[in-house]
PDB file of C-alpha atoms in Angstrom:
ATOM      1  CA  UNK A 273     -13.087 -11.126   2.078  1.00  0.00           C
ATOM      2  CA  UNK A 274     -15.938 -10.461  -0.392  1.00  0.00           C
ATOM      3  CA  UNK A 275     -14.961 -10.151  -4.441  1.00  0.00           C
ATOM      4  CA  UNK A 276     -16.077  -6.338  -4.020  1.00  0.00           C
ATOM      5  CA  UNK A 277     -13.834  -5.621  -1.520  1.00  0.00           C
ATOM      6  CA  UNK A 278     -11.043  -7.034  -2.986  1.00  0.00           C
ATOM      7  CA  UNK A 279     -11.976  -4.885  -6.479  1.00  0.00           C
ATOM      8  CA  UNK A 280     -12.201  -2.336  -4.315  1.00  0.00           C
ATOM      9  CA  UNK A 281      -8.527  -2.744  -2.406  1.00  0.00           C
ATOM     10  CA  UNK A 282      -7.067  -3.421  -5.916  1.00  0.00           C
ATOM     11  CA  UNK A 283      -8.558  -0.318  -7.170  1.00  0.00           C
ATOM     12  CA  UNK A 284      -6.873   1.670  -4.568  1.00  0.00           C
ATOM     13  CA  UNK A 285      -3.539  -0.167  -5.166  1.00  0.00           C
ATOM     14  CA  UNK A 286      -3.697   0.568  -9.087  1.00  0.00           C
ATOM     15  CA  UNK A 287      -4.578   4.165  -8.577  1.00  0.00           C
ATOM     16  CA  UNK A 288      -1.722   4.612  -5.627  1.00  0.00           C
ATOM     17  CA  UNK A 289       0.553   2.849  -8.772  1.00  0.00           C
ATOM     18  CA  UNK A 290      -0.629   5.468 -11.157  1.00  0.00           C
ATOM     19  CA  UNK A 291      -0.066   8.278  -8.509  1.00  0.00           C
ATOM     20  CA  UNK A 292       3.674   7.193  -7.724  1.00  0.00           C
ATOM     21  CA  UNK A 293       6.512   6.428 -10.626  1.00  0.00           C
ATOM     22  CA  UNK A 294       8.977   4.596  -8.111  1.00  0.00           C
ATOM     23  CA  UNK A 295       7.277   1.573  -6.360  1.00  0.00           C
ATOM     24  CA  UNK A 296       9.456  -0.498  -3.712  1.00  0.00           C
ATOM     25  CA  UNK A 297       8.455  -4.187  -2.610  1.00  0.00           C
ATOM     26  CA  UNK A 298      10.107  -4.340   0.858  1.00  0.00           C
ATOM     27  CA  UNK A 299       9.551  -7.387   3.846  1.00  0.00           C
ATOM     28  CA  UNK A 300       8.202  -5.560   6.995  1.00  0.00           C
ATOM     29  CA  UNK A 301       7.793  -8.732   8.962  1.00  0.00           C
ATOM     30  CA  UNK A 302       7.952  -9.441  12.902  1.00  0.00           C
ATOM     31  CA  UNK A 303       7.564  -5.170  13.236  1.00  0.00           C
ATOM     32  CA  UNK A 304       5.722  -4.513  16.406  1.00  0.00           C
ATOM     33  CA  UNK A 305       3.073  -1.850  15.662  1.00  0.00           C
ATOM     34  CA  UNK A 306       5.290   1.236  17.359  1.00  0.00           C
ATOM     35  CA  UNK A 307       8.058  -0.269  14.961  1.00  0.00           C
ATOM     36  CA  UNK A 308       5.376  -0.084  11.800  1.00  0.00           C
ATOM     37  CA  UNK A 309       3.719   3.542  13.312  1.00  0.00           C
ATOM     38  CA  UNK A 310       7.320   4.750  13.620  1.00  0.00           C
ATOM     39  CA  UNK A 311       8.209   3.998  10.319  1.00  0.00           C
ATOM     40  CA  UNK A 312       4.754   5.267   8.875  1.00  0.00           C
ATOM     41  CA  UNK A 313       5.524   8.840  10.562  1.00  0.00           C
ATOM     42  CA  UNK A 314       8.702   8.686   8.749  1.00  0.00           C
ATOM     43  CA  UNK A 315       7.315   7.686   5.525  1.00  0.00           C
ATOM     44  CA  UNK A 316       4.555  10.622   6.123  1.00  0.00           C
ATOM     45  CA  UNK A 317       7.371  13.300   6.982  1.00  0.00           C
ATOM     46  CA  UNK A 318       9.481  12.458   3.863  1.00  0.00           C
ATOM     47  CA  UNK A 319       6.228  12.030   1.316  1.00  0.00           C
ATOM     48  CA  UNK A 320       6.440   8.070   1.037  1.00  0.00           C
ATOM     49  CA  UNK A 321       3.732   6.227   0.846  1.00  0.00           C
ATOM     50  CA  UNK A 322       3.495   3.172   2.860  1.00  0.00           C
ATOM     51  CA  UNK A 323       1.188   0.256   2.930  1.00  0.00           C
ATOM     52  CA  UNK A 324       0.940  -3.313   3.975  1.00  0.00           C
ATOM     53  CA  UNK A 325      -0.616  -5.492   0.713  1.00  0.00           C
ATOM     54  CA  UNK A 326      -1.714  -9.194  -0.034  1.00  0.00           C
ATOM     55  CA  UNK A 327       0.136 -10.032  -2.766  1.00  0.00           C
ATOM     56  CA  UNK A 328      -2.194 -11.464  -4.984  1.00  0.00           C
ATOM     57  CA  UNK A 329      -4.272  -7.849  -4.574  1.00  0.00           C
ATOM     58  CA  UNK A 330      -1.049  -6.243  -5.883  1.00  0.00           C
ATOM     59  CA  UNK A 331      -0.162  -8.898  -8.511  1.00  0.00           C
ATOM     60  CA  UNK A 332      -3.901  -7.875  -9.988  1.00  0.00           C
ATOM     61  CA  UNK A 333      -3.414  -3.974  -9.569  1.00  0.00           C
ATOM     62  CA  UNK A 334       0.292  -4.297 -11.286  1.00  0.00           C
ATOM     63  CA  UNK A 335      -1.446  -6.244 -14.068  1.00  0.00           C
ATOM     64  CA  UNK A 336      -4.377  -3.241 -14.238  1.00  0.00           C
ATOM     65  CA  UNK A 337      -1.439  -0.675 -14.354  1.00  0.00           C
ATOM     66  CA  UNK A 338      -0.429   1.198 -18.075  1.00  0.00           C
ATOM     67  CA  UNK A 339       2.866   0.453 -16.477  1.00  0.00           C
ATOM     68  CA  UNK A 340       4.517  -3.149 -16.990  1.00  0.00           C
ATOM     69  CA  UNK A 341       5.199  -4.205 -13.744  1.00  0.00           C
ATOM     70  CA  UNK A 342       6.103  -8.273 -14.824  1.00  0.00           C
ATOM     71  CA  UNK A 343       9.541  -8.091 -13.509  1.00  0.00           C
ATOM     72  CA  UNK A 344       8.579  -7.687 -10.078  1.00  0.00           C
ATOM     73  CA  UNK A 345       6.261 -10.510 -10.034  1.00  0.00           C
ATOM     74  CA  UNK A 346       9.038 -13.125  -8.574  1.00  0.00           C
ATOM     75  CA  UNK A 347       9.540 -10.533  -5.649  1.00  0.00           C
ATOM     76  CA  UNK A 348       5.658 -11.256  -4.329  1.00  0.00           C
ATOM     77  CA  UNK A 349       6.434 -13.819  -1.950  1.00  0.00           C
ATOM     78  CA  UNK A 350       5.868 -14.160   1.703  1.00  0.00           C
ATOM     79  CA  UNK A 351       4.883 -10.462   3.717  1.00  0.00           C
ATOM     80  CA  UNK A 352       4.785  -7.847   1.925  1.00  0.00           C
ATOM     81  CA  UNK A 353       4.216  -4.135   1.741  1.00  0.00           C
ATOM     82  CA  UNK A 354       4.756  -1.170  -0.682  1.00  0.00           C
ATOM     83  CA  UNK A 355       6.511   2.095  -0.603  1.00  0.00           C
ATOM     84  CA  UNK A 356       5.714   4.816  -3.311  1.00  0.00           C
ATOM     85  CA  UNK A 357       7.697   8.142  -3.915  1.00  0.00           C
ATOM     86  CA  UNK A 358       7.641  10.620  -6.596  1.00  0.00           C
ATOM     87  CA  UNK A 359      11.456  10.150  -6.006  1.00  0.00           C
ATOM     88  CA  UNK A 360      13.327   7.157  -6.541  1.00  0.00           C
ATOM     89  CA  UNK A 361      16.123   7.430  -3.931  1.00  0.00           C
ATOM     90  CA  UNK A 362      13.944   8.685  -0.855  1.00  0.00           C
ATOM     91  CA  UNK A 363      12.703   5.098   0.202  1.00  0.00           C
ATOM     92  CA  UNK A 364      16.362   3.357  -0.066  1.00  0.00           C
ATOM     93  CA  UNK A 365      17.627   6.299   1.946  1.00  0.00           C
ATOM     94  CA  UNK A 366      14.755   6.025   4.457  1.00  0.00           C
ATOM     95  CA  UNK A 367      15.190   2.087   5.064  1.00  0.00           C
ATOM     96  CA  UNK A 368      18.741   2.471   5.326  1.00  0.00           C
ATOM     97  CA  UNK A 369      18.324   5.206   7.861  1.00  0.00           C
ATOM     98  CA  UNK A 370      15.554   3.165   9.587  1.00  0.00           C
ATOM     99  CA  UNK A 371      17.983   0.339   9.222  1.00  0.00           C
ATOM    100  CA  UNK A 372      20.456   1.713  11.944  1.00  0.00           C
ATOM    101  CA  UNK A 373      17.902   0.930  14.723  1.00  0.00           C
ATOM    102  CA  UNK A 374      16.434  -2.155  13.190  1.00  0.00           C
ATOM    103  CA  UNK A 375      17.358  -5.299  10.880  1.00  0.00           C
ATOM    104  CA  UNK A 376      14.761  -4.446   8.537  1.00  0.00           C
ATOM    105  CA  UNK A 377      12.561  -2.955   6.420  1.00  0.00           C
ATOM    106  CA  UNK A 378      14.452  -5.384   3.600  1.00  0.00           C
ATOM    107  CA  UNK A 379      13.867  -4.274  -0.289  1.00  0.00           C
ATOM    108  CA  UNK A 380      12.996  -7.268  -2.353  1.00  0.00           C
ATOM    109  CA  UNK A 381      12.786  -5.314  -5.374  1.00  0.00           C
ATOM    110  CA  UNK A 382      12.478  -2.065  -6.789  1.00  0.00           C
ATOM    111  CA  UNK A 383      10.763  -0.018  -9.736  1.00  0.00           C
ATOM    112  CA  UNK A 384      12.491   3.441 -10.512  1.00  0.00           C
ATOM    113  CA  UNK A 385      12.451   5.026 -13.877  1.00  0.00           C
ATOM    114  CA  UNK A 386      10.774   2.085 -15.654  1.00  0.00           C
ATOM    115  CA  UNK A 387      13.879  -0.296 -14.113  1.00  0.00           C
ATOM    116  CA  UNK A 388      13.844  -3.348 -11.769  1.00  0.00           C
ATOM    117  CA  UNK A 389      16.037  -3.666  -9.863  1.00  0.00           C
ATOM    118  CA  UNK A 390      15.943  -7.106  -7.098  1.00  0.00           C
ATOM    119  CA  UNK A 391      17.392  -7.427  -3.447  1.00  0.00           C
ATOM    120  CA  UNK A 392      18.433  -5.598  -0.733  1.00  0.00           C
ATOM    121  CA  UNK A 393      22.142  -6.094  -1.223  1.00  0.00           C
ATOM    122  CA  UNK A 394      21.433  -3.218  -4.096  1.00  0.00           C
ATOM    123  CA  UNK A 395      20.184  -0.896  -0.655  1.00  0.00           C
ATOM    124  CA  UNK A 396      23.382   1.511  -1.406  1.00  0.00           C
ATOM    125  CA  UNK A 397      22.912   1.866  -5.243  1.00  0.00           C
ATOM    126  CA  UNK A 398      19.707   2.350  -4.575  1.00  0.00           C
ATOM    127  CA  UNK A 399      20.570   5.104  -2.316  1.00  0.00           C
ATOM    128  CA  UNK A 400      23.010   6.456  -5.007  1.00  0.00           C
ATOM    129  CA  UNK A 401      20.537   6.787  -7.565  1.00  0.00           C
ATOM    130  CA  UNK A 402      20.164  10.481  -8.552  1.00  0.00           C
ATOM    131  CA  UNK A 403      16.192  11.700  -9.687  1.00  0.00           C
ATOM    132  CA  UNK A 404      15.372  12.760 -13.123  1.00  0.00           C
ATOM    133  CA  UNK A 405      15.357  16.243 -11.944  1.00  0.00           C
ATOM    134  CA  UNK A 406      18.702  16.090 -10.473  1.00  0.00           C
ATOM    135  CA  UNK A 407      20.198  14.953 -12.834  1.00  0.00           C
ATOM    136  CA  UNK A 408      18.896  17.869 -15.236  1.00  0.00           C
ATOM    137  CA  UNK A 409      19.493  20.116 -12.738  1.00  0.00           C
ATOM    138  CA  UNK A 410      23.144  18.746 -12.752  1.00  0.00           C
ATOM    139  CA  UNK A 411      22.840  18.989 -16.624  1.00  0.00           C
ATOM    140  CA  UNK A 412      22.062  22.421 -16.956  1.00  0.00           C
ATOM    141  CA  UNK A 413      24.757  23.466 -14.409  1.00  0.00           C
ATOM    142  CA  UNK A 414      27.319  21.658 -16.583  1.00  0.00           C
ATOM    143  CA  UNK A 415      25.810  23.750 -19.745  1.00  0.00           C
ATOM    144  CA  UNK A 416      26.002  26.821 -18.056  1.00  0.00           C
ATOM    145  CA  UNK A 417      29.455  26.719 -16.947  1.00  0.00           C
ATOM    146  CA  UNK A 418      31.106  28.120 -20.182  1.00  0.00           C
ATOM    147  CA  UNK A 419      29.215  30.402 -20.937  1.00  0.00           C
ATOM    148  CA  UNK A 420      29.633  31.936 -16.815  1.00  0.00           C
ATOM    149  CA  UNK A 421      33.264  31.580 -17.286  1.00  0.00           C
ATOM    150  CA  UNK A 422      32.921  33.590 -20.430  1.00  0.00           C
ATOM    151  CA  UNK A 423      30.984  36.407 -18.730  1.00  0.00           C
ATOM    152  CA  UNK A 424      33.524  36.786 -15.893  1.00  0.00           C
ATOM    153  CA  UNK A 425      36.516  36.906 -17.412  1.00  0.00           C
ATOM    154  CA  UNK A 426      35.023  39.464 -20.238  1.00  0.00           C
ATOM    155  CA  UNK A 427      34.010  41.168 -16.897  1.00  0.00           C
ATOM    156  CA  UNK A 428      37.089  41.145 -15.322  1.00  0.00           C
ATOM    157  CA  UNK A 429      39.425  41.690 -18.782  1.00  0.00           C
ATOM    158  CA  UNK A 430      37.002  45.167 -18.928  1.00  0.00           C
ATOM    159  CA  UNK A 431      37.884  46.158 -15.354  1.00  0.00           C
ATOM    160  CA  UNK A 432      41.420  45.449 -16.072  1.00  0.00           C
ATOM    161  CA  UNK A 433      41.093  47.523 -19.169  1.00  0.00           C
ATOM    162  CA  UNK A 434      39.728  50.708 -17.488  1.00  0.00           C
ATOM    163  CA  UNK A 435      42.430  50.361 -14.660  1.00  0.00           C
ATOM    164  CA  UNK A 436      45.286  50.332 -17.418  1.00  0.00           C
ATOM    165  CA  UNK A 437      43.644  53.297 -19.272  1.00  0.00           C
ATOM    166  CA  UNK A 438      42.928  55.214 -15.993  1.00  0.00           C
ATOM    167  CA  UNK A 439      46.955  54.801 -15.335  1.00  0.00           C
ATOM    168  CA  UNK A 440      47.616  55.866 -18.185  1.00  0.00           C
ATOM    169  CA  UNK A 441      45.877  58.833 -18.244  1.00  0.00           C
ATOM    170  CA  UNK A 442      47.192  59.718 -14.719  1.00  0.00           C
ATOM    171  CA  UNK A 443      51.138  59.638 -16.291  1.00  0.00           C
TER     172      UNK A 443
END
């Protein structure tokens, strides 16, 4: 491979690492290419990107990244091939769906919300891991609640109220 193709492929990688926040290093190897086209339609359907990489070309487009990708350096050995979401959960849940048919995609590491995390032991924590906007979405649900409870029983004390004075008045 020529130096400008390999700029070129590294390039691609850095941009597709700018694109996506969460960035998993998983081991795809001994797939037969129906196993690696059905996973890529289910990486497609759920908005995870999926390619095979040299590791070198992704050590240099993790190194060309704003984003300080050191940690996962240890993780680029043997086969190789990265998954990128815009959430951090979606992959883990995919593999370990994908996982129920097949021994692998493994994770050798993971990069959600600026943390590493290494190994596919961590699959179901991984899995676990709420998004940003769940968990503000969670947030503003739990800030909302008092003042909702509030409301309804000022609501219901008023309809209370008019069925006592409507008795009354009946008498």
């Amino acid at each position: 491979m020529k130096q400008e193709e390999k700029s070129l492929i590294i390039d691609a990688i850095a941009k597709d690492l700018a694109d996506y926040p969460h960035v998993y290093i998983t081991d795809i190897s001994g797939f037969t290419v129906e196993t690696v086209n059905q996973l890529r339609r289910q990486c497609y359907r759920r908005n995870i990107k999926l390619k095979v990489v040299k590791n070198t070309l992704l050590k240099r487009a993790m190194a060309q990244s704003s984003v300080d990708y050191s940690e996962i350096y240890p993780a680029l050995k043997g086969v190789s091939s990265i998954m990128l979401s815009e959430t951090g959960n979606a992959p883990a849940k995919l593999i370990k769906e994908f996982r129920a048919k097949n021994k692998k995609p493994l994770v050798k590491a993971a990069f959600i919300e600026e943390c590493t995390y290494f190994g596919d032991e961590l699959l179901d924590f991984l899995c676990a891991i709420k998004s940003r906007e769940e968990l503000i979405g969670e947030l503003v649900g739990l800030l909302q609640s008092p003042a909702r409870n509030v409301i309804s029983a000022l609501q219901s004390g008023g309809g209370k109220l008019a069925g006592i004075v409507k008795t009354l008045s009946e008498r």
